[in-house]
Amino acid sequence: MIYARNLVKRFGDFTAVDGIDLEVAPGEAFGFLGPNGAGKSSTMRMIGCVSHPTSGELRILGMDPVGEGSKIRGRLGVCPQMDNLDPDLTVFENLTTYARYFGIPRAEGRRRAAELLEFVQLTEKAGSTVEPLSGGMKRRLSIARAMINEPDLVLLDEPTTGLDPQARHLLWERLFRLKQRGVTLVLTTHYMDEAEQLCDRLVVMDGGKIVAEGSPRHLIEAHSTREVVELRFGDETPASYVEKLAGIGERLDPLPDRLLLYSADGDAAVSEVHRRGFTPSSVLVRRSTLEDVFLILTGRTLVD
Amino acid sequence: MGGTFAVLERHLTLYRRLWQASVFSSFILPILFVVSIGIGVGGYVSDIGGVSYLAWIVPGVLASTAFQQAVGESTFSVLGDFKWVRGYHAMRATPVRIWDMVAGWLLYIVFRVLIGAVAFLAVSAFFGAIHSAWVVVTPLVCALLAVAVAAPTIAFSARIENDSYFAMLFRFVVIPSTLFAGVFFPVSQLPEALRVLAYLSPLWHAVELCRSATLGVAPPWPVWAHLGYLVLWAVGGSLLAYASYRRRLKD
Ligand SMILES: Nc1ncnc2c1ncn2[C@@H]1O[C@H](COP(=O)(O)OP(=O)(O)OP(=O)(O)O)[C@@H](O)[C@H]1O
Ligand SMILES: [Mg+2]
């Protein structure tokens, strides 16, 4: 579906995507996880054949995105990071006018529009203009619009950013259904729970480079410990405890508000902290997540 | 071709929602103009070249309305589709090509100008200001003029970031063109230097073609020269528009 070798995108002197390699197979749900400015959208736009790579090799659906861009785009569904719906058209018209861009006959466009509105639960809003819709509804409409040409490959750039938890869960559930139908999904996100929920495989991007690759489970196993203990102390900064707790677990990461202690056995690590005579104001033992992987790999948190 | 018509269809769908906003400027204002100037001012002005002042300015107002409409429609809406609505970015993600975006918009402008011209001619005929059956070609002249001026205007709109440039476009290009392109008085009244400016303006050529058609007289230059000049603008403007759209949508 997607094949990239040493893909580079520069804007002037600035290198937004710095030599990445990718391969996405049919039916896969593939994710780009990374903080702001990592180069996720720049990569997605190259895959979507709207931005030309500066250098490197890129093949989409076995075709060349520069020479055969229009043909490839006909088989892609794209939900951009920034919504570009027509605010003065109705929800329904947004879908039917977009269908025409793909050369879909009018009657067929109307049939698919009705079906997709059902799918994203916007049927009641079909006749409303887009302007007054909530952010979550607009996002759902963007996703429905991306499906109008029954694409082989769907590109979703931060599909759930800015949505409340309920709207996010609804979207996840819809995307999961697409995946079950065998649609290849490529999405970007800075939410690790989203990546864990939706992606079979993902890459962690930072500063235009891929810093890790694998399934969510594989990434956690390879880069983190099974459990993580979050310790908060009332008196001094978390950093000041790094030395005092040295040797407990496999790794200690001080954050501004808490100390992360990586250990295969969280409870044992907590006992050891108490044995050394420290009493944190709060203790949380949890399973390791992609967020931890990201922190370990880049020294930074994903979402500030 | 399919892509071009899909783009046209989107603009028409939007127009169907928003047409009320432009009724005054496209239909009512030109008619008020003719009524007030042609009938009011016409009473104080002697005939020009043997025809009433009303009959003389009708083709001028016809062409200048097409001109203003084609330029006016191609400013905020086009910039908005790049900057705020991002409608062009939406098209860019589909098989629609840059040429389809440019041609779809120009066809839409032609549609808008044609319905405006036909409505205006109907009212003018009612006032007895049409003197020749050649009037049937004037909507086509207006359509050609519309492409000739809308194409460079969308090229301009695709290149700017800020809508304050449009005020300058109107102040320094559109209004002077309308005043000195033979709409309200013959350019022969102008000093030599200004007359050259009128010849450069596509509007003057369209005005003269329309006037010769509604009055049934020969235009000042050969018809092919007037038409050729307008075609030159249309082709050159479209190439510019293509380059500007491409540049704007590059990354
Ligand atoms: N058209 C452009 N011109 C110049 N610089 C750009 C352009 N597009 C992106 N960049 C820069 O490239 C870098 C990567 O941007 P990109 O949008 O790909 O990041 P991202 O991972 O999608 O970030 P976010 O999570 O904020 O969406 C950023 O520093 C950005 O400023
Ligand atoms: Mg982005």
Coordinates of C-alpha atoms and ligand atoms in Angstrom, one line a residue:
Chain A
M1 CA 0.0 0.0 0.0
I2 CA 2.7 2.4 1.0
Y3 CA 6.4 2.0 0.4
A4 CA 8.9 4.7 1.4
R5 CA 12.7 4.7 1.5
N6 CA 14.8 7.5 2.9
L7 CA 11.8 10.0 2.4
V8 CA 12.8 13.6 3.0
K9 CA 10.7 16.8 3.1
R10 CA 12.3 20.2 3.4
F11 CA 10.7 23.6 3.6
G12 CA 13.5 25.9 2.7
D13 CA 16.4 25.1 5.0
F14 CA 14.1 23.4 7.5
T15 CA 13.9 19.6 7.3
A16 CA 10.5 18.5 8.5
V17 CA 10.8 14.8 7.5
D18 CA 14.4 13.5 7.7
G19 CA 14.9 10.3 5.8
I20 CA 12.2 7.9 7.0
D21 CA 11.5 4.3 5.8
L22 CA 8.0 2.9 5.8
E23 CA 6.0 0.0 4.6
V24 CA 2.3 -0.5 5.2
A25 CA 0.5 -3.6 4.1
P26 CA -3.1 -4.0 2.9
G27 CA -5.6 -4.2 5.8
E28 CA -3.2 -2.8 8.3
A29 CA -4.0 0.0 10.8
F30 CA -0.8 2.0 10.9
G31 CA -0.1 4.9 13.2
F32 CA 2.3 7.8 13.4
L33 CA 2.8 8.8 17.1
G34 CA 4.7 12.0 17.9
P35 CA 4.6 15.4 19.5
N36 CA 3.9 18.7 17.8
G37 CA 6.2 19.4 14.8
A38 CA 7.4 15.8 14.6
G39 CA 6.6 15.8 10.9
K40 CA 3.5 13.6 11.0
S41 CA 1.3 15.8 8.8
S42 CA 4.2 16.5 6.4
T43 CA 4.5 12.8 5.9
M44 CA 0.8 12.3 5.6
R45 CA 0.6 15.0 2.9
M46 CA 3.3 13.3 0.9
I47 CA 1.4 10.0 1.2
G48 CA -1.8 11.8 0.2
C49 CA 0.0 13.0 -3.0
V50 CA -0.6 16.7 -2.3
S51 CA 3.0 17.5 -1.4
H52 CA 6.0 16.3 -3.3
P53 CA 8.9 14.6 -1.5
T54 CA 12.1 16.6 -1.6
S55 CA 14.0 13.4 -2.0
G56 CA 13.8 9.7 -1.4
E57 CA 11.5 7.0 -2.9
L58 CA 7.8 6.9 -2.4
R59 CA 5.2 4.5 -3.9
I60 CA 1.5 4.6 -3.0
L61 CA -0.7 1.7 -4.1
G62 CA 2.2 0.7 -6.3
M63 CA 2.2 4.0 -8.2
D64 CA 4.3 7.1 -8.3
P65 CA 2.7 10.0 -6.4
V66 CA 4.3 12.7 -8.5
G67 CA 3.4 11.3 -11.9
E68 CA 0.1 9.5 -11.1
G69 CA -1.1 11.7 -8.2
S70 CA -4.6 12.2 -9.5
K71 CA -5.1 8.5 -10.1
I72 CA -3.8 7.6 -6.6
R73 CA -5.9 10.3 -4.9
G74 CA -9.0 8.7 -6.5
R75 CA -8.4 5.7 -4.4
L76 CA -7.5 7.5 -1.1
G77 CA -9.7 8.9 1.6
V78 CA -8.2 11.8 3.4
C79 CA -9.3 13.4 6.6
P80 CA -6.9 16.4 7.1
Q81 CA -5.7 17.7 10.4
M82 CA -7.6 21.0 9.7
D83 CA -11.2 20.5 8.7
N84 CA -11.9 21.9 5.2
L85 CA -15.7 21.3 5.0
D86 CA -17.9 23.9 3.2
P87 CA -19.4 25.7 6.2
D88 CA -22.3 27.2 4.1
L89 CA -23.4 23.9 2.6
T90 CA -25.5 21.4 4.4
V91 CA -24.0 18.2 5.9
F92 CA -25.5 16.2 3.1
E93 CA -24.4 18.6 0.3
N94 CA -20.8 18.5 1.7
L95 CA -20.8 14.8 0.9
T96 CA -22.6 14.9 -2.4
T97 CA -20.4 17.7 -3.9
Y98 CA -17.3 15.9 -2.7
A99 CA -18.5 12.7 -4.4
R100 CA -18.6 14.6 -7.7
Y101 CA -14.9 15.3 -7.4
F102 CA -14.4 11.5 -7.7
G103 CA -16.7 11.3 -10.7
I104 CA -19.3 9.4 -8.7
P105 CA -22.7 9.8 -10.4
R106 CA -25.2 12.0 -8.5
A107 CA -27.7 9.3 -7.6
E108 CA -24.9 7.1 -6.3
G109 CA -23.4 10.0 -4.4
R110 CA -26.7 10.6 -2.6
R111 CA -27.0 7.0 -1.8
R112 CA -23.5 6.8 -0.3
A113 CA -24.0 10.1 1.5
A114 CA -27.1 8.8 3.3
E115 CA -25.3 5.6 4.2
L116 CA -22.2 7.3 5.5
L117 CA -24.3 9.8 7.6
E118 CA -25.9 6.8 9.2
F119 CA -22.5 5.3 9.8
V120 CA -21.2 8.4 11.6
Q121 CA -24.5 9.0 13.3
L122 CA -25.2 12.4 11.7
T123 CA -28.4 11.5 9.9
E124 CA -30.5 13.9 11.9
K125 CA -28.1 16.7 10.9
A126 CA -28.2 16.0 7.2
G127 CA -30.1 19.2 6.3
S128 CA -28.2 21.5 8.7
T129 CA -25.4 23.7 7.4
V130 CA -22.0 22.8 8.7
E131 CA -21.2 26.1 10.4
P132 CA -23.1 25.5 13.7
L133 CA -22.0 21.9 14.2
S134 CA -19.8 20.9 17.1
G135 CA -16.1 20.1 16.6
G136 CA -16.9 16.4 17.1
M137 CA -19.7 16.4 14.5
K138 CA -17.4 18.2 12.0
R139 CA -14.7 15.6 12.5
R140 CA -17.2 12.8 12.0
L141 CA -18.4 14.5 8.8
S142 CA -14.8 14.8 7.6
I143 CA -14.3 11.1 8.2
A144 CA -17.6 10.3 6.4
R145 CA -16.5 12.5 3.5
A146 CA -13.1 10.6 3.3
M147 CA -15.1 7.4 2.8
I148 CA -17.3 8.6 0.0
N149 CA -15.1 7.0 -2.8
E150 CA -14.9 3.7 -1.0
P151 CA -11.1 4.2 -0.7
D152 CA -8.5 1.4 -0.5
L153 CA -6.4 3.5 1.9
V154 CA -7.7 6.0 4.5
L155 CA -5.4 8.7 5.8
L156 CA -6.6 10.3 9.1
D157 CA -4.5 13.2 10.5
E158 CA -5.3 13.5 14.2
P159 CA -8.8 12.3 13.8
T160 CA -9.8 13.0 17.5
T161 CA -7.7 16.0 18.6
G162 CA -9.8 18.4 20.4
L163 CA -12.7 16.1 21.0
D164 CA -14.2 15.2 24.4
P165 CA -13.8 11.6 25.6
Q166 CA -17.2 10.6 24.5
A167 CA -16.8 11.8 21.0
R168 CA -13.4 10.2 20.8
H169 CA -14.8 6.8 21.8
L170 CA -17.5 7.0 19.2
L171 CA -14.9 7.8 16.6
W172 CA -12.7 5.0 17.7
E173 CA -15.5 2.6 17.5
R174 CA -16.3 3.8 13.9
L175 CA -12.7 3.5 12.9
F176 CA -12.5 0.1 14.4
R177 CA -15.4 -1.0 12.2
L178 CA -13.7 0.3 9.1
K179 CA -10.7 -1.7 10.0
Q180 CA -12.8 -4.8 10.4
R181 CA -14.1 -4.2 6.9
G182 CA -10.5 -4.5 5.7
V183 CA -9.9 -0.9 5.0
T184 CA -6.2 0.1 5.4
L185 CA -6.0 2.9 7.9
V186 CA -3.1 5.3 8.4
L187 CA -3.5 7.7 11.2
T188 CA -1.5 10.2 13.2
T189 CA -2.0 11.1 16.8
H190 CA -0.4 12.4 19.9
Y191 CA -2.6 10.3 22.1
M192 CA -1.0 7.0 23.1
D193 CA -4.3 5.5 24.1
E194 CA -5.6 6.1 20.6
A195 CA -2.5 4.5 19.1
E196 CA -2.9 1.5 21.4
Q197 CA -6.6 1.1 20.7
L198 CA -6.4 1.5 16.9
C199 CA -3.0 0.6 15.5
D200 CA -1.7 -2.8 14.7
R201 CA 1.7 -1.2 14.1
L202 CA 3.1 2.2 14.6
V203 CA 6.1 4.4 14.3
V204 CA 7.2 6.9 16.9
M205 CA 8.3 10.1 15.2
D206 CA 10.4 12.9 16.7
G207 CA 12.1 15.7 14.9
G208 CA 11.4 14.3 11.5
K209 CA 12.9 10.9 12.3
I210 CA 11.4 7.6 13.2
V211 CA 12.8 6.7 16.6
A212 CA 11.0 3.4 17.1
E213 CA 8.7 1.0 15.2
G214 CA 6.5 -2.0 16.0
S215 CA 3.2 -3.0 17.5
P216 CA 2.1 -1.1 20.6
R217 CA 2.8 -4.2 22.7
H218 CA 6.2 -4.8 21.1
L219 CA 7.2 -1.2 21.7
I220 CA 6.3 -1.3 25.3
E221 CA 8.1 -4.6 25.8
A222 CA 11.2 -3.5 23.9
H223 CA 11.6 -0.1 25.5
S224 CA 9.8 0.0 28.8
T225 CA 9.2 -2.3 31.8
R226 CA 6.0 -4.1 32.4
E227 CA 4.9 -1.7 35.2
V228 CA 5.5 1.9 36.1
V229 CA 5.2 3.4 39.5
E230 CA 4.2 7.1 39.7
L231 CA 5.4 8.7 42.9
R232 CA 4.5 12.1 44.1
F233 CA 6.3 13.8 47.0
G234 CA 4.9 16.6 49.1
D235 CA 8.2 18.1 50.2
E236 CA 10.9 18.3 47.6
T237 CA 11.1 18.2 43.8
P238 CA 10.9 14.8 42.2
A239 CA 14.4 15.3 40.7
S240 CA 15.9 15.4 44.2
Y241 CA 14.7 11.9 44.8
V242 CA 16.5 10.4 41.8
E243 CA 19.7 9.9 43.8
K244 CA 18.0 8.7 47.0
L245 CA 16.0 6.0 45.1
A246 CA 18.8 5.0 42.8
G247 CA 19.0 1.3 42.1
I248 CA 15.3 0.6 42.6
G249 CA 13.7 -0.7 39.4
E250 CA 15.4 -0.3 36.0
R251 CA 15.1 3.4 35.5
L252 CA 14.0 6.6 37.1
D253 CA 12.5 9.6 35.2
P254 CA 11.7 12.8 37.1
L255 CA 8.9 14.9 35.6
P256 CA 8.0 18.3 37.0
D257 CA 5.2 17.0 39.1
R258 CA 6.1 13.3 39.6
L259 CA 8.8 10.7 39.5
L260 CA 8.4 7.7 37.2
L261 CA 9.9 4.5 38.4
Y262 CA 10.2 1.7 35.8
S263 CA 10.1 -1.8 37.2
A264 CA 8.9 -5.3 36.2
D265 CA 7.3 -5.6 39.6
G266 CA 5.7 -2.3 40.7
D267 CA 4.7 -3.5 44.2
A268 CA 8.1 -4.8 45.0
A269 CA 9.6 -1.4 44.0
V270 CA 7.1 0.4 46.2
S271 CA 8.1 -1.8 49.2
E272 CA 11.7 -0.9 48.6
V273 CA 11.0 2.8 48.5
H274 CA 9.3 2.5 51.9
R275 CA 12.1 0.3 53.3
R276 CA 14.5 3.1 52.5
G277 CA 12.4 5.3 54.7
F278 CA 10.6 7.5 52.2
T279 CA 6.9 8.2 52.3
P280 CA 5.6 9.6 49.0
S281 CA 2.4 11.6 49.3
S282 CA 0.9 9.4 46.5
V283 CA 1.8 6.1 44.9
L284 CA 0.3 4.7 41.7
V285 CA 1.3 1.4 40.2
R286 CA 0.2 1.0 36.6
R287 CA 1.0 -0.9 33.4
S288 CA 3.5 0.7 31.1
T289 CA 2.1 2.6 28.1
L290 CA 3.3 4.1 24.9
E291 CA 3.6 7.4 26.7
D292 CA 6.4 5.9 28.7
V293 CA 8.0 4.5 25.6
F294 CA 8.0 7.9 24.1
L295 CA 9.4 9.5 27.3
I296 CA 12.2 7.0 27.4
L297 CA 13.0 7.4 23.7
T298 CA 13.0 11.1 23.5
G299 CA 13.2 12.4 27.0
R300 CA 10.0 14.4 26.5
T301 CA 6.3 13.9 27.1
L302 CA 3.9 13.5 24.2
V303 CA 1.2 15.9 25.3
D304 CA 2.4 18.8 27.4
Chain B
M1 CA -13.3 17.6 -17.9
G2 CA -15.4 15.7 -15.3
G3 CA -13.3 17.4 -12.6
T4 CA -14.0 20.8 -14.0
F5 CA -17.7 20.3 -14.0
A6 CA -17.5 18.8 -10.4
V7 CA -15.8 22.0 -9.3
L8 CA -18.4 24.1 -11.2
E9 CA -21.2 22.1 -9.5
R10 CA -19.8 22.9 -6.1
H11 CA -19.7 26.6 -6.8
L12 CA -23.3 26.4 -8.1
T13 CA -24.5 24.5 -5.1
L14 CA -23.0 27.3 -2.9
Y15 CA -24.5 29.9 -5.1
R16 CA -27.9 28.3 -4.7
R17 CA -27.5 28.8 -0.9
L18 CA -26.1 32.3 -1.0
W19 CA -27.6 33.9 -4.1
Q20 CA -29.6 36.4 -2.1
A21 CA -26.5 38.2 -1.0
S22 CA -25.6 39.2 -4.6
V23 CA -29.0 40.0 -6.0
F24 CA -28.6 43.8 -5.4
S25 CA -25.2 44.1 -7.0
S26 CA -25.8 41.8 -9.9
F27 CA -29.4 42.6 -10.9
I28 CA -30.8 45.6 -9.2
L29 CA -27.9 48.0 -9.2
P30 CA -27.2 48.0 -12.9
I31 CA -30.8 48.5 -13.7
L32 CA -31.0 51.5 -11.2
F33 CA -27.9 52.8 -12.9
V34 CA -29.5 52.8 -16.3
V35 CA -32.7 54.2 -15.1
S36 CA -31.1 57.1 -13.2
I37 CA -28.3 58.0 -15.5
G38 CA -29.9 57.1 -18.8
I39 CA -33.2 58.7 -18.1
G40 CA -32.3 61.3 -15.5
V41 CA -28.9 62.5 -16.9
G42 CA -29.9 61.6 -20.4
G43 CA -32.4 64.5 -20.4
Y44 CA -29.5 67.0 -20.1
V45 CA -27.2 65.2 -22.6
S46 CA -27.6 65.4 -26.3
D47 CA -27.6 62.3 -28.5
I48 CA -24.3 60.7 -29.1
G49 CA -23.6 59.7 -32.7
G50 CA -27.3 59.9 -33.4
V51 CA -28.6 57.7 -30.6
S52 CA -30.1 58.6 -27.3
Y53 CA -27.8 58.7 -24.3
L54 CA -29.7 55.8 -22.7
A55 CA -29.2 53.6 -25.8
W56 CA -25.6 54.7 -25.8
I57 CA -24.7 53.8 -22.2
V58 CA -26.7 50.5 -22.0
P59 CA -24.0 48.4 -23.7
G60 CA -21.4 50.2 -21.5
V61 CA -23.2 49.4 -18.3
L62 CA -23.8 45.9 -19.5
A63 CA -20.1 45.3 -20.1
S64 CA -18.9 47.2 -17.0
T65 CA -21.3 45.2 -14.8
A66 CA -19.9 42.0 -16.2
F67 CA -16.4 43.4 -15.5
Q68 CA -17.1 44.4 -11.9
Q69 CA -18.9 41.2 -11.2
A70 CA -16.2 39.0 -12.7
V71 CA -13.5 40.8 -10.7
G72 CA -15.6 41.2 -7.5
E73 CA -16.6 37.6 -7.3
S74 CA -13.1 36.5 -7.8
T75 CA -11.6 38.2 -4.9
F76 CA -12.8 37.4 -1.3
S77 CA -14.4 34.1 -2.3
V78 CA -11.2 32.8 -3.9
L79 CA -8.9 34.0 -1.1
G80 CA -11.4 32.5 1.4
D81 CA -11.3 29.2 -0.4
F82 CA -7.5 29.1 0.0
K83 CA -7.3 30.6 3.5
W84 CA -10.4 30.0 5.6
V85 CA -12.8 27.5 4.0
R86 CA -9.8 25.7 2.4
G87 CA -12.2 24.4 -0.3
Y88 CA -9.3 24.1 -2.7
H89 CA -7.3 22.0 -0.2
A90 CA -10.4 19.7 -0.1
M91 CA -10.4 19.4 -3.9
R92 CA -6.6 18.9 -3.9
A93 CA -7.0 15.7 -1.9
T94 CA -9.2 14.2 -4.7
P95 CA -8.6 13.4 -8.4
V96 CA -9.5 17.0 -9.2
R97 CA -6.6 18.8 -11.0
I98 CA -5.4 22.4 -10.7
W99 CA -6.8 23.1 -14.2
D100 CA -10.2 21.8 -13.1
M101 CA -10.1 24.3 -10.2
V102 CA -9.2 27.2 -12.5
A103 CA -11.6 26.2 -15.3
G104 CA -14.4 25.3 -12.9
W105 CA -14.2 28.8 -11.3
L106 CA -14.1 30.5 -14.7
L107 CA -17.2 28.6 -15.9
Y108 CA -19.0 29.6 -12.7
I109 CA -18.1 33.3 -13.3
V110 CA -19.4 32.9 -16.9
F111 CA -22.6 31.5 -15.6
R112 CA -23.0 34.4 -13.1
V113 CA -22.2 37.0 -15.7
L114 CA -24.6 35.4 -18.3
I115 CA -27.6 35.5 -16.1
G116 CA -26.8 39.0 -15.0
A117 CA -26.4 40.1 -18.7
V118 CA -29.6 38.5 -19.9
A119 CA -31.7 40.0 -17.1
F120 CA -30.2 43.4 -17.8
L121 CA -30.8 43.2 -21.5
A122 CA -34.4 42.2 -20.9
V123 CA -35.0 45.4 -18.9
S124 CA -33.1 47.5 -21.4
A125 CA -35.2 46.2 -24.3
F126 CA -38.2 47.2 -22.3
F127 CA -36.9 50.8 -22.2
G128 CA -36.3 50.7 -25.9
A129 CA -32.6 50.9 -25.7
I130 CA -31.8 48.0 -28.0
H131 CA -31.5 48.9 -31.7
S132 CA -30.1 45.7 -33.3
A133 CA -30.7 42.0 -33.4
W134 CA -26.9 41.7 -33.0
V135 CA -27.7 42.2 -29.3
V136 CA -27.8 38.4 -29.0
V137 CA -24.0 38.2 -29.2
T138 CA -23.5 40.7 -26.3
P139 CA -23.8 38.0 -23.5
L140 CA -21.0 36.1 -25.2
V141 CA -18.9 39.2 -25.3
C142 CA -19.6 39.6 -21.6
A143 CA -18.6 36.0 -21.0
L144 CA -15.3 36.4 -22.8
L145 CA -14.7 39.7 -20.9
A146 CA -15.5 37.9 -17.6
V147 CA -12.9 35.2 -18.3
A148 CA -10.4 37.8 -19.5
V149 CA -10.6 39.7 -16.2
A150 CA -11.5 36.9 -13.7
A151 CA -8.5 34.8 -14.7
P152 CA -5.9 37.3 -13.7
T153 CA -7.9 38.3 -10.6
I154 CA -8.0 34.8 -9.3
A155 CA -4.3 34.6 -9.9
F156 CA -3.9 37.6 -7.8
S157 CA -6.3 36.3 -5.1
A158 CA -4.3 33.1 -4.9
R159 CA -1.1 34.9 -4.3
I160 CA -2.0 37.3 -1.4
E161 CA -2.4 36.5 2.3
N162 CA -4.5 39.5 3.3
D163 CA -7.8 40.8 1.9
S164 CA -6.7 44.5 2.3
Y165 CA -5.1 44.2 -1.2
F166 CA -8.5 44.0 -2.6
A167 CA -9.3 47.6 -1.6
M168 CA -6.3 48.7 -3.7
L169 CA -7.4 46.5 -6.6
F170 CA -10.8 48.2 -6.6
R171 CA -9.4 51.7 -6.0
F172 CA -6.6 51.7 -8.5
V173 CA -7.8 49.2 -11.2
V174 CA -11.5 48.5 -11.2
I175 CA -12.9 52.0 -10.6
P176 CA -10.5 53.9 -13.0
S177 CA -11.2 51.2 -15.6
T178 CA -14.9 51.7 -15.3
L179 CA -14.6 55.5 -15.5
F180 CA -12.3 55.7 -18.5
A181 CA -13.1 52.8 -20.7
G182 CA -15.9 54.4 -22.8
V183 CA -18.7 53.3 -20.5
F184 CA -20.2 56.7 -19.8
F185 CA -18.6 58.9 -22.5
P186 CA -16.6 58.1 -25.7
V187 CA -12.9 57.7 -25.1
S188 CA -12.3 60.2 -27.9
Q189 CA -13.0 62.8 -25.3
L190 CA -10.0 61.7 -23.3
P191 CA -6.5 63.2 -23.8
E192 CA -4.2 61.0 -25.9
A193 CA -2.3 59.6 -23.0
L194 CA -5.4 58.4 -21.1
R195 CA -6.8 57.0 -24.3
V196 CA -3.9 54.6 -24.5
L197 CA -4.8 53.3 -21.0
A198 CA -8.4 52.8 -22.2
Y199 CA -7.1 50.7 -25.2
L200 CA -5.1 48.6 -22.8
S201 CA -8.1 47.8 -20.6
P202 CA -10.0 44.7 -21.6
L203 CA -13.2 46.5 -20.6
W204 CA -13.0 49.1 -23.3
H205 CA -12.8 46.4 -26.0
A206 CA -15.9 44.6 -24.6
V207 CA -17.7 47.9 -24.3
E208 CA -17.1 48.8 -27.9
L209 CA -18.1 45.3 -29.1
C210 CA -21.3 45.4 -27.1
R211 CA -22.1 48.9 -28.3
S212 CA -21.6 48.0 -31.9
A213 CA -23.9 45.0 -31.4
T214 CA -26.7 46.8 -29.6
L215 CA -26.6 49.8 -31.9
G216 CA -25.9 47.9 -35.1
V217 CA -22.8 49.9 -36.0
A218 CA -19.2 48.9 -36.7
P219 CA -16.8 49.0 -33.8
P220 CA -13.7 51.3 -33.8
W221 CA -11.3 48.5 -34.4
P222 CA -11.8 45.4 -36.5
V223 CA -13.9 42.8 -34.5
W224 CA -11.1 40.3 -34.6
A225 CA -8.8 42.8 -33.0
H226 CA -11.1 43.5 -30.1
L227 CA -11.9 39.8 -29.6
G228 CA -8.2 38.8 -30.0
Y229 CA -7.2 41.2 -27.3
L230 CA -9.8 39.8 -24.9
V231 CA -8.7 36.2 -25.8
L232 CA -5.1 37.2 -25.1
W233 CA -6.1 38.3 -21.6
A234 CA -8.2 35.2 -21.0
V235 CA -5.4 32.8 -22.0
G236 CA -2.6 34.7 -20.3
G237 CA -4.7 35.2 -17.2
S238 CA -5.6 31.5 -17.1
L239 CA -1.9 30.5 -17.3
L240 CA -1.1 32.9 -14.5
A241 CA -4.0 31.5 -12.4
Y242 CA -2.8 28.0 -13.0
A243 CA 0.7 28.9 -11.8
S244 CA -0.6 30.8 -8.8
Y245 CA -2.9 28.0 -7.7
R246 CA -0.2 25.4 -8.1
R247 CA 2.2 27.5 -6.0
R248 CA -0.4 28.1 -3.3
L249 CA -1.3 24.4 -3.0
K250 CA 2.2 23.1 -3.3
D251 CA 2.9 21.9 0.2
Ligands
LIG1 N1 4.3 24.4 4.5 C1 5.2 24.5 5.4 N2 6.2 25.5 5.3 C2 7.2 25.6 6.2 N3 7.3 24.8 7.3 C3 6.4 23.8 7.4 C4 5.3 23.6 6.5 N4 4.5 22.6 6.9 C5 5.1 22.2 8.1 N5 6.2 22.9 8.4 C6 7.1 22.7 9.5 O1 7.5 21.3 9.5 C7 7.5 20.8 10.9 C8 6.7 19.5 10.9 O2 5.3 19.9 10.7 P1 4.2 18.9 10.7 O3 2.9 19.6 10.5 O4 4.5 17.8 9.8 O5 4.2 18.3 12.2 P2 3.2 17.4 12.9 O6 3.9 16.2 13.4 O7 2.0 17.1 12.1 O8 2.8 18.3 14.2 P3 1.4 18.5 14.9 O9 1.3 17.5 15.9 O10 1.5 19.9 15.5 O11 0.3 18.5 13.8 C9 7.0 21.9 11.8 O12 8.1 22.5 12.4 C10 6.4 22.9 10.8 O13 6.5 24.2 11.3
MG2 MG 0.1 17.5 12.2

